[in-house]
Coordinates of C-alpha atoms and ligand atoms in Angstrom, one line a residue:
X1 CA -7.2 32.6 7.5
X2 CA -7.9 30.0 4.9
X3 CA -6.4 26.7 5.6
X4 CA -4.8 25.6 2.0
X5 CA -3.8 22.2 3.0
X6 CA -5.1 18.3 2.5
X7 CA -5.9 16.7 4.5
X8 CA -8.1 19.8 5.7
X9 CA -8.3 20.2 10.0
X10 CA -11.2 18.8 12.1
X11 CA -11.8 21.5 13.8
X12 CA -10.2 25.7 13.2
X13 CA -11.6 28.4 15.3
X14 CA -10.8 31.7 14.3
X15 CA -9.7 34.7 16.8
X16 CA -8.9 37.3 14.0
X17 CA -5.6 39.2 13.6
X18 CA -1.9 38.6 13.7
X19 CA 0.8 37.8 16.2
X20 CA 4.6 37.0 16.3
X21 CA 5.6 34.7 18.4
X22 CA 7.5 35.6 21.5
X23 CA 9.4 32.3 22.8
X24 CA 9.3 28.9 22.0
X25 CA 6.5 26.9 21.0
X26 CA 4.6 25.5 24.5
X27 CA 4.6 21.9 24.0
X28 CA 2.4 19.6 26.2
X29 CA 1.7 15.7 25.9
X30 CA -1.9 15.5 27.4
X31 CA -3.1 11.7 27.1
X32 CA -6.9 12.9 27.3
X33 CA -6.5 13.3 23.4
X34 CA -7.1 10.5 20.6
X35 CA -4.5 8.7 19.1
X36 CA -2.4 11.0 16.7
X37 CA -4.2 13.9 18.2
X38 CA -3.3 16.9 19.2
X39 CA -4.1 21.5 19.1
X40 CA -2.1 24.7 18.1
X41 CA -3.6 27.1 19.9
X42 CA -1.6 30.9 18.7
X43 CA -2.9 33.9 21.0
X44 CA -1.3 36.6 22.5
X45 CA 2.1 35.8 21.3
X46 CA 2.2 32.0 22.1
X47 CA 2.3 29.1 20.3
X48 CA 0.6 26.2 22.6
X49 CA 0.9 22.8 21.7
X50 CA -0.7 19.5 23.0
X51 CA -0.5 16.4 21.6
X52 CA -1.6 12.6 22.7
X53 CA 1.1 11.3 21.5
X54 CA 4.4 11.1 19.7
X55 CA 2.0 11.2 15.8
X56 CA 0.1 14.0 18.0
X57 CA 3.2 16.2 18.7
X58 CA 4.6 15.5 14.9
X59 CA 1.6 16.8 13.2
X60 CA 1.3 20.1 15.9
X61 CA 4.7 20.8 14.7
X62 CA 4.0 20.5 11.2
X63 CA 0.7 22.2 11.5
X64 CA 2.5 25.2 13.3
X65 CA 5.1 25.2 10.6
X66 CA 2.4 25.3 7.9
X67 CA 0.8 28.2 9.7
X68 CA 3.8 30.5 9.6
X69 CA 3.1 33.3 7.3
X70 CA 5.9 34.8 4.6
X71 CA 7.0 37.3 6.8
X72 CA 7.3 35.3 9.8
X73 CA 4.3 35.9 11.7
X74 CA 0.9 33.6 12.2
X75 CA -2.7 34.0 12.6
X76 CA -5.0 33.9 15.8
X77 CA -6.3 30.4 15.8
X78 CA -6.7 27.6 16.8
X79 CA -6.6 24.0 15.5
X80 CA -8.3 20.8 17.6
X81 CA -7.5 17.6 15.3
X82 CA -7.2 14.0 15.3
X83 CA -7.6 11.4 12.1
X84 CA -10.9 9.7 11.2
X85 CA -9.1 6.2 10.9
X86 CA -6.1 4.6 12.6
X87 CA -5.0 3.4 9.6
X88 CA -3.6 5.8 6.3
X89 CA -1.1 4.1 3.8
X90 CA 0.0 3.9 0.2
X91 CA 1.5 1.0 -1.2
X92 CA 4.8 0.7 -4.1
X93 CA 4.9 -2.2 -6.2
X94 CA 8.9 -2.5 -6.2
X95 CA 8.5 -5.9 -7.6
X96 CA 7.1 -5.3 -11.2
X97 CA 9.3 -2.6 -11.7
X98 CA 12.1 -0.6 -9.1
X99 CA 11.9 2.8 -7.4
X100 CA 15.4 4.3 -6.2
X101 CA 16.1 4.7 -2.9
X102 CA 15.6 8.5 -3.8
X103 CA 12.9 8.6 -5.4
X104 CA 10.7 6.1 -2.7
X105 CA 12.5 8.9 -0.1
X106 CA 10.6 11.8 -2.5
X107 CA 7.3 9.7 -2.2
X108 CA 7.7 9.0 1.8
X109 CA 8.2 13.1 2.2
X110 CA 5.1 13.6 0.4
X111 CA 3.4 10.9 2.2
X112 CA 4.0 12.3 5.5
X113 CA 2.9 15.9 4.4
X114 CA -0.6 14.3 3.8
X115 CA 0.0 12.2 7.1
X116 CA 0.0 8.8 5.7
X117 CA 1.1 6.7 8.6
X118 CA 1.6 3.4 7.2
X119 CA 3.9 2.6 3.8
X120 CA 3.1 -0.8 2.4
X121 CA 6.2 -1.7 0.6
X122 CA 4.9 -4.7 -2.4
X123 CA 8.4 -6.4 -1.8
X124 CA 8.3 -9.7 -4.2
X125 CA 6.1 -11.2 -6.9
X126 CA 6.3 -13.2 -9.7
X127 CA 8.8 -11.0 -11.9
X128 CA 11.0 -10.4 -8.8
X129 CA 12.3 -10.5 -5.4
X130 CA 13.7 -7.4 -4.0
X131 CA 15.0 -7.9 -0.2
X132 CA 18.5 -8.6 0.4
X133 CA 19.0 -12.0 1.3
X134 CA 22.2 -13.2 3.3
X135 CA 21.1 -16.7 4.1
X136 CA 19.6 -17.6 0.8
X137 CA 22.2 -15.6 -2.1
X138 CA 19.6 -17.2 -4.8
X139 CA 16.8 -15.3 -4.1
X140 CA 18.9 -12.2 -5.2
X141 CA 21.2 -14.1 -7.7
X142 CA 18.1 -15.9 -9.4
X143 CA 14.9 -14.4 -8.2
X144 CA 15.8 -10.5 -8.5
X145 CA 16.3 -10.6 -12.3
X146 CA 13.9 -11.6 -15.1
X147 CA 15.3 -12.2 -18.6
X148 CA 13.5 -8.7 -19.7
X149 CA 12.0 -6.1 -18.6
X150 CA 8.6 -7.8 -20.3
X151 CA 5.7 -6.1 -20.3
X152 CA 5.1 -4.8 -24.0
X153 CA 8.5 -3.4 -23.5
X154 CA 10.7 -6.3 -24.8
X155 CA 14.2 -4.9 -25.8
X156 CA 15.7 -7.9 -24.8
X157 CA 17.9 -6.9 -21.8
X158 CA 18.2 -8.4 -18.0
X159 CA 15.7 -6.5 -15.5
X160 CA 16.3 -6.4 -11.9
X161 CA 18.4 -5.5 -9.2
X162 CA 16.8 -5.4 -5.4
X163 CA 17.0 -3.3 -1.8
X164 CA 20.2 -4.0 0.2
X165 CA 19.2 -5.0 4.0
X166 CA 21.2 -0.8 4.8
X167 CA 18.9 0.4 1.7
X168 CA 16.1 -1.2 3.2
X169 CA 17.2 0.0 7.0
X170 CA 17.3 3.7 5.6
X171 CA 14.2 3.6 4.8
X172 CA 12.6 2.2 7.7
X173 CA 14.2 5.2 9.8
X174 CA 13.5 8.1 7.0
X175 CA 9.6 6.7 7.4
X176 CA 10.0 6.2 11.8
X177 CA 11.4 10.3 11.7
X178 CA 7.7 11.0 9.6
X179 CA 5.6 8.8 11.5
X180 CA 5.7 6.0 9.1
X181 CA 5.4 2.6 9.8
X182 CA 6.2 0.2 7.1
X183 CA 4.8 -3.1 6.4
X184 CA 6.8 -5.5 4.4
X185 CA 4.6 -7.6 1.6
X186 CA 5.7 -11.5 0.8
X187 CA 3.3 -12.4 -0.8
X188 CA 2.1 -16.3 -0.8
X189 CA 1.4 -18.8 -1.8
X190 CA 0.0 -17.2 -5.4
X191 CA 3.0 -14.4 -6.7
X192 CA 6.0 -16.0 -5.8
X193 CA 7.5 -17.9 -9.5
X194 CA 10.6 -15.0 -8.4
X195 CA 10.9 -16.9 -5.1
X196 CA 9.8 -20.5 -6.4
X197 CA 12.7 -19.5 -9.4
X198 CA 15.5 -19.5 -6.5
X199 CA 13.9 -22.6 -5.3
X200 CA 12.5 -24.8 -8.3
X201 CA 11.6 -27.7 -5.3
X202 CA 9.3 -25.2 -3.4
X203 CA 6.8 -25.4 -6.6
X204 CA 4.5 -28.7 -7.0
X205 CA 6.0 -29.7 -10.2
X206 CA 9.9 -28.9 -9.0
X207 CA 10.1 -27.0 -13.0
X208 CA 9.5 -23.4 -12.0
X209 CA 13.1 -22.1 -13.3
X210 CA 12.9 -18.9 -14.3
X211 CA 11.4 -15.0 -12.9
X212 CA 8.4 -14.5 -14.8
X213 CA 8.1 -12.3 -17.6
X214 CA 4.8 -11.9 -18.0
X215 CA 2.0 -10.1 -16.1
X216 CA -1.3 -11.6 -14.8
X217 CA -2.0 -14.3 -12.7
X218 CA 0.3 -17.3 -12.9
X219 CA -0.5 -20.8 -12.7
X220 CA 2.7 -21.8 -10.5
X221 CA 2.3 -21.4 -6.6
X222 CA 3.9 -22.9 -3.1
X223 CA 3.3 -26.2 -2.7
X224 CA 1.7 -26.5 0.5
X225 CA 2.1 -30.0 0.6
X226 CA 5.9 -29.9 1.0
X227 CA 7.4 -29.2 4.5
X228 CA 10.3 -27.8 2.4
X229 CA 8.2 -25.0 1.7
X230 CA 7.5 -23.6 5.7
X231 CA 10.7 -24.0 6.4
X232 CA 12.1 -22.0 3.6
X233 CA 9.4 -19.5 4.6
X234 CA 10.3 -19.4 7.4
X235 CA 13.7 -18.9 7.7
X236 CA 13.1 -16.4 4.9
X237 CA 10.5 -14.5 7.3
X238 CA 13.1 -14.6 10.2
X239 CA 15.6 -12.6 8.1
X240 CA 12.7 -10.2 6.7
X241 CA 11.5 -9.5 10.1
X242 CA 14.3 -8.2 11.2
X243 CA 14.5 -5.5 8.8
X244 CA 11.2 -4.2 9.7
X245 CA 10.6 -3.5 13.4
X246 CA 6.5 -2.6 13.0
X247 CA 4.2 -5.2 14.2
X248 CA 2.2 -5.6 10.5
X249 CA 3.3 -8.1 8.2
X250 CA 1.5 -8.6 4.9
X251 CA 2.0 -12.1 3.2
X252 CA 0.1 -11.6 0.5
X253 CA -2.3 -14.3 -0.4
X254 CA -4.3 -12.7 -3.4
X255 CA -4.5 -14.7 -6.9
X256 CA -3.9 -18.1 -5.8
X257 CA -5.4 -20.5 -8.5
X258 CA -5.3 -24.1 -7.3
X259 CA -4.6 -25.7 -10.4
X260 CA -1.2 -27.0 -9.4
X261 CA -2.1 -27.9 -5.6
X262 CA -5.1 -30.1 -7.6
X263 CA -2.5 -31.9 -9.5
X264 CA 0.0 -32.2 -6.7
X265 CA 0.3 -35.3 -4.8
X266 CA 2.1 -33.7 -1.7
X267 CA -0.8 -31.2 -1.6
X268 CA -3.5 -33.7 -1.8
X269 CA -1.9 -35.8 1.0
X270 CA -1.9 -32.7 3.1
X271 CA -5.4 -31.4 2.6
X272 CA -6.6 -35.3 3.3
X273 CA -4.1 -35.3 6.3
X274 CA -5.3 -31.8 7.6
X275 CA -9.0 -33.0 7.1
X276 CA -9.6 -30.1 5.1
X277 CA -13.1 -29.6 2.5
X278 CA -11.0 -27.9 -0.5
X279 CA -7.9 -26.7 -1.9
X280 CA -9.7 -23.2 -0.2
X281 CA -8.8 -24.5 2.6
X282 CA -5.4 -25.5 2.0
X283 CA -4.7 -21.8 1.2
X284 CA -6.3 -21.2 4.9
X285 CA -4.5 -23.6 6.4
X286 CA -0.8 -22.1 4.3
X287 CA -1.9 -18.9 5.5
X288 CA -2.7 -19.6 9.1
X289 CA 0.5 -21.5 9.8
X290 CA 2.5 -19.0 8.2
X291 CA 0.2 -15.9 10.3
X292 CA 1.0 -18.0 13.8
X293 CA 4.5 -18.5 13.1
X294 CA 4.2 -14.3 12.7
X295 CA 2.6 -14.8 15.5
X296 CA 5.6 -16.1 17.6
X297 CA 8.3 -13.7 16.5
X298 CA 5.6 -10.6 17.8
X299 CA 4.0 -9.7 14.4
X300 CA 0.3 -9.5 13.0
X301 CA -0.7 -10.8 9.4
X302 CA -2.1 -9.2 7.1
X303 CA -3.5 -10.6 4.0
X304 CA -5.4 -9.8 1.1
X305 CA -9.6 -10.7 1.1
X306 CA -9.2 -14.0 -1.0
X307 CA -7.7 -15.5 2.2
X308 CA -11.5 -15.6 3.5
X309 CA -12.3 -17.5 1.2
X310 CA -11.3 -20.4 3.7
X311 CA -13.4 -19.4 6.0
X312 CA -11.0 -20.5 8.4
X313 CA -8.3 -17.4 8.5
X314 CA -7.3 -16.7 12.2
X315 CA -9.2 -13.7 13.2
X316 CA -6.5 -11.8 14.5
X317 CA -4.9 -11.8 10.6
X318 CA -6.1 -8.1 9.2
X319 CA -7.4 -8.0 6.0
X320 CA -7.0 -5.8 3.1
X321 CA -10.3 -5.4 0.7
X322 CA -9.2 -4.9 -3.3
X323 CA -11.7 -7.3 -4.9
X324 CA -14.4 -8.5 -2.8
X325 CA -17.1 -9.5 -4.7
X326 CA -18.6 -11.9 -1.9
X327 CA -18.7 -9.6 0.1
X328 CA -16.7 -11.2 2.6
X329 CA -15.1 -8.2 4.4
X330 CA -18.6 -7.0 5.5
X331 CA -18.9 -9.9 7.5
X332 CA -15.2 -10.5 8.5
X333 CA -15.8 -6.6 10.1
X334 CA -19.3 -7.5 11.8
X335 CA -17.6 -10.6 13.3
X336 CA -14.8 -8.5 14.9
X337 CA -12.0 -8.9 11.8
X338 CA -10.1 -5.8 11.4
X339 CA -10.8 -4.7 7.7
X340 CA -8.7 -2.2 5.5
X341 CA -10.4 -0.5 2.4
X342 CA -8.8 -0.6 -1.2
X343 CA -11.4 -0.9 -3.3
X344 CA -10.1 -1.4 -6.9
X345 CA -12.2 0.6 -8.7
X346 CA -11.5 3.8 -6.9
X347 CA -8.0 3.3 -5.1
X348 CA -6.1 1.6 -7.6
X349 CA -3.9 4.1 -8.8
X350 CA -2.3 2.2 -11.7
X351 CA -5.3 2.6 -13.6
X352 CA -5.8 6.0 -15.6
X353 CA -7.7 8.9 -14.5
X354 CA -10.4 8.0 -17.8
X355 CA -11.3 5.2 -15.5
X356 CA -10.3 6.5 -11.9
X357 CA -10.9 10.3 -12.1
X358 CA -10.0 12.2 -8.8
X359 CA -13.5 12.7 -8.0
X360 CA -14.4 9.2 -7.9
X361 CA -11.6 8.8 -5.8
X362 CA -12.7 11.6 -3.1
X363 CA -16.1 10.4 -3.1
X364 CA -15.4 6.8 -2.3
X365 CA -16.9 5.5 0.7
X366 CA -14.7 3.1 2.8
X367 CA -17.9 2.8 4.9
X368 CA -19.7 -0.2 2.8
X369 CA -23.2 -1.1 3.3
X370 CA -24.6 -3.9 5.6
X371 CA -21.5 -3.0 8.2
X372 CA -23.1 -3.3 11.7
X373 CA -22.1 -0.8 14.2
X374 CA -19.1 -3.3 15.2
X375 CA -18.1 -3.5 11.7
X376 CA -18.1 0.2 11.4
X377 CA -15.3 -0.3 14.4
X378 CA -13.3 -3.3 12.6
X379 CA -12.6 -0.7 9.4
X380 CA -9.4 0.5 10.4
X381 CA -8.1 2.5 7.8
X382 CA -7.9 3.1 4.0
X383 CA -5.2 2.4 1.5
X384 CA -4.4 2.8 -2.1
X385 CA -2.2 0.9 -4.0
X386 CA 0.7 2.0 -6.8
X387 CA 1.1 -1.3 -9.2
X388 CA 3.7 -0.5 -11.6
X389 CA 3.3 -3.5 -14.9
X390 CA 3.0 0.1 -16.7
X391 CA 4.3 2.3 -14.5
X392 CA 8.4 2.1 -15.7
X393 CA 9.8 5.5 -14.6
X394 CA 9.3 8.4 -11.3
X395 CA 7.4 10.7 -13.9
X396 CA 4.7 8.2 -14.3
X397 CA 5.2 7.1 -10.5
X398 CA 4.2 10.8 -9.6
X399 CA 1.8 11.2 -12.1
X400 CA -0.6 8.1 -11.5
X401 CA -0.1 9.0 -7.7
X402 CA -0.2 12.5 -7.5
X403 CA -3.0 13.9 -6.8
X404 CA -4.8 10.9 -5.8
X405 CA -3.0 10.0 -2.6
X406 CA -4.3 13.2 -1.8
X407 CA -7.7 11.7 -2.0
X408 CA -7.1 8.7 0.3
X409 CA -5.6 11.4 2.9
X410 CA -8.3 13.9 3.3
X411 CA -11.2 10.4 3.3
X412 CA -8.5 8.8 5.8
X413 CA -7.9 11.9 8.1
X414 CA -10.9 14.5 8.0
X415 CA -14.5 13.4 9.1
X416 CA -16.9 12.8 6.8
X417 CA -19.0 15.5 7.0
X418 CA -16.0 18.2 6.4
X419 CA -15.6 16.5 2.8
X420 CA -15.7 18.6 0.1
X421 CA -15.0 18.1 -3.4
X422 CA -14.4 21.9 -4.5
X423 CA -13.0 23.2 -1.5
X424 CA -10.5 19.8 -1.7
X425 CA -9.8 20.6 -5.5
X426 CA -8.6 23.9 -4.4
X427 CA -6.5 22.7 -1.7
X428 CA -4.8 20.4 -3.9
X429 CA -3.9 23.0 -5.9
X430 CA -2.4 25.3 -3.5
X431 CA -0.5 22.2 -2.3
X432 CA 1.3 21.7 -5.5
X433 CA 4.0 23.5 -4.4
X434 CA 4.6 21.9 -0.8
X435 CA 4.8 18.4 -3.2
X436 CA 7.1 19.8 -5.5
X437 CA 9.4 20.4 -2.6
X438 CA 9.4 17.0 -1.7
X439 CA 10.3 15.7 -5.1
X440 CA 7.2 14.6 -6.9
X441 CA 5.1 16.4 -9.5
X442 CA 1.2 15.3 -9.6
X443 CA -0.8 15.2 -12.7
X444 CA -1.6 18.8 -14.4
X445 CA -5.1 19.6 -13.2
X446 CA -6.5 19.2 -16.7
X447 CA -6.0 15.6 -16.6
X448 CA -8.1 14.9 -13.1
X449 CA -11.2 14.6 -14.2
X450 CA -11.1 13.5 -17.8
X451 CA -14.0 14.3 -20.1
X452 CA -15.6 13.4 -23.4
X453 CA -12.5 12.6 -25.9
X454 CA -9.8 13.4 -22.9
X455 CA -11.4 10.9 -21.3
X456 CA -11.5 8.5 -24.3
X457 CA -7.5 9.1 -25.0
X458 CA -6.9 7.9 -21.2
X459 CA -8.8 4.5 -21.3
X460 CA -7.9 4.2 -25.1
X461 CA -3.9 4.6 -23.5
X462 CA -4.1 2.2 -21.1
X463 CA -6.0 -0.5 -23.4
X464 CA -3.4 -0.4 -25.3
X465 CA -0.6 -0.9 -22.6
X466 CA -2.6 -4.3 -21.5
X467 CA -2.9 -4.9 -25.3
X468 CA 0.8 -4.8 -26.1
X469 CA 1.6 -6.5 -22.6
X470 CA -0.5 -9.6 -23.3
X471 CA 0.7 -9.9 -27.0
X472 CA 4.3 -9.9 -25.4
X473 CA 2.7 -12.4 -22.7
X474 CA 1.5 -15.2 -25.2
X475 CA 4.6 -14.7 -27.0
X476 CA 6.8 -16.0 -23.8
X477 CA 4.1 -17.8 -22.3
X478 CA 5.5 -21.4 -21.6
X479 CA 2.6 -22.8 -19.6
Ligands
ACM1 C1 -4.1 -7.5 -6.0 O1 -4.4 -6.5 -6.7 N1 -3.9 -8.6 -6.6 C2 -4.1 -7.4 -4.6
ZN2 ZN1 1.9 -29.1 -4.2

């Protein structure tokens, strides 16, 4: 029998023939298997199951469901499997623009039927906050709404809204039934004008009033001279963490310019105070005391890759590589740093398939060179990201995600040498349907792998998006 699924089995070794099953499923735990592994062995009427653990025993069951024919009965096989990498996530951007609690459901279901185990949730940025707050009303009175939606899309009406703390519980438990884990992002210092909005004091020059408009990098972060700000953190963290029982916590850390902190008084003090060589520091020093208060409340950082630009990030805080053009993650993974792989140019799914066909995607390599065999060790896992400045409603959700995810699953699950590009294209195809189920519908195979003009009209598209966007930006730039 042909296995039509992503991400496709380690290991399937064929008996020949047919069987109905007579009884239940055998189910076994045997903790001689690797994390998340586990077998379906169907012979002679019986449908054995081991599993290491409780990932294990989710994906036998989902395997043996997969394997159930039309008519009811199932093949002679068996499957031996376990993931390549520990680590398998997608990311939402809820911040630029919302998903319902529906539609992020739709997305989780999909998730879990490529076995993603890890859903980073993008919680706040500059153009909004989007986590219930019951200690600090402002950040969802004044940071969860921008004056428009922005964006090249200016039709002059209030954008916003956020996740109550039971919208947000939900969620946690529909991911914990699939396996899920989610990781919360507040990002810091750089990304937070929505936060410094609530809390114009937390900002070096106290005048950050509104939720940005605009896209890009802005000029306004933390103050990190200002004990104001950990303790707003703080207390802000307290009331996040509570929502999110994993042990991951991302805070961010990407697109910090230091223009402000160079200009600040407080923050001078403090990086004279701390002894520190540069304002890269101060960011490592930010980052580090916000990580080890994590730290005491049970939780592991993670951050984006321009927090080692420091050089002084804790080593236990994991980091994510986007945009590492130093290549600081290589050596972050050789010195025993636990590394995630997002590399822009192949995971970012915001960008169109002109730029980011599904090919390129499939093909990418989480395995960089000049990785030692310890650093081989310290990748945990890979990621791709949904941003959503252009990426307003679920149709365009699904279709910028859809089939790519299904890229990152196969690299993230199957071994290396079982990749395929064809045999995956073909898979993807047959598991249309299965997706469809869950809610979302993936690009039309035409549009994968763009060529020639179809290619052109894709990259042509999205130049004009960041075109229109930026002419919106100067227009309501104030800085
Ligand atoms: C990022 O794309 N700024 C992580
Ligand atoms: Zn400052």
């Amino acid at each position: 029998m042909n296995i039509q699924w992503i991400p496709r089995p380690q290991h399937v070794t064929q008996y020949g023939g047919v069987m109905t099953l007579c009884g239940d499923p055998v189910l076994r735990q045997d903790g001689s298997l690797p994390p998340e592994g586990y077998t379906v062995t169907l012979r002679g009427g019986t449908a054995t199951l081991t599993y290491a653990d409780d990932g294990g025993k989710y994906y036998a069951l989902q395997t043996l469901a997969r394997l159930r024919q039309p008519d009811g009965s199932y093949p002679c096989l068996a499957v031996e499997d376990a993931p390549q990498y520990a680590y398998r996530a997608f990311m939402v951007d809820s911040a630029r623009h919302l998903q319902t609690v529906g539609e992020l459901k739709a997305v989780i279901e999909a998730a879990a039927a490529l076995r993603f185990n890890y859903f980073h949730w993008h919680l706040t940025d500059d153009q909004g906050w989007r986590i219930e707050s019951t200690v600090f009303p402002q950040l969802n009175e004044i940071g969860s709404f921008r004056a428009e939606d922005g964006f090249g899309n200016k039709d002059g009406r209030r954008y916003g809204g956020y996740f109550t703390k039971d919208e947000i519980r939900d969620i946690v438990a529909f991911c914990a039934e699939r396996q899920i884990t989610v990781i919360p992002e507040v990002d810091m210092p750089g990304h937070t004008v929505a936060l410094m909005a609530a809390f114009p004091q937390l900002s070096c020059t106290g005048k950050v009033t509104a939720v940005s408009t605009k896209i890009g990098i802005h000029k306004d972060i933390l103050c990190a001279g200002n004990e104001e700000t950990f303790e707003t953190v703080f207390r802000i963290l307290d009331e996040v963490c509570d929502l999110f029982p994993g042990e991951l916590f991302h805070i961010g850390g990407d697109e910090a310019p230091k223009l402000r902190w160079a200009d600040c008084e407080k923050c001078k003090a403090r990086l004279r105070a701390e002894g520190l060589s540069g304002f890269e520091q101060l960011q490592g020093y930010f980052t580090n005391r916000v990580a080890a208060y994590l730290k005491t409340k049970g939780k592991r950082a993670v951050t984006w890759n321009e927090s080692l630009k420091s050089g002084t990030l804790d080593n236990d805080v994991v980091v994510c590589n986007w945009m590492d053009k130093a290549n600081d993650c290589v050596r972050r993974a050789n010195s025993g740093g636990k590394v995630i792989e997002e590399d822009f140019f192949h995971y970012y799914l915001d960008y169109p398939y002109g730029m980011t066909p599904l090919k390129k995607t499939y093909t990418f390599d989480p395995m960089r060179k000049g990785l030692t065999a310890e650093g081989r060790n310290n990748i945990i896992g890979v990621e791709a990201p949904l941003w959503t400045e252009f990426v307003r409603d679920f149709d365009r959700f699904c279709y910028m995600m859809f089939p790519r995810l299904m890229a990152v699953a196969e690299r993230g699950w199957t071994a290396p040498a079982l990749l395929d590009y064809k045999s995956f294209t073909e898979r993807a195809k047959a598991m249309l349907p299965a997706l469809e189920a869950c809610g979302v519908t993936a690009a039309p195979a035409g549009d994968w792998d763009p060529r020639g003009p179809a290619r052109l009209r894709s990259l042509h598209a999205h130049r004009r998006a960041v075109f229109h966007a930026n002419r919106t930006d100067r227009r309501t730039d104030d800085a």
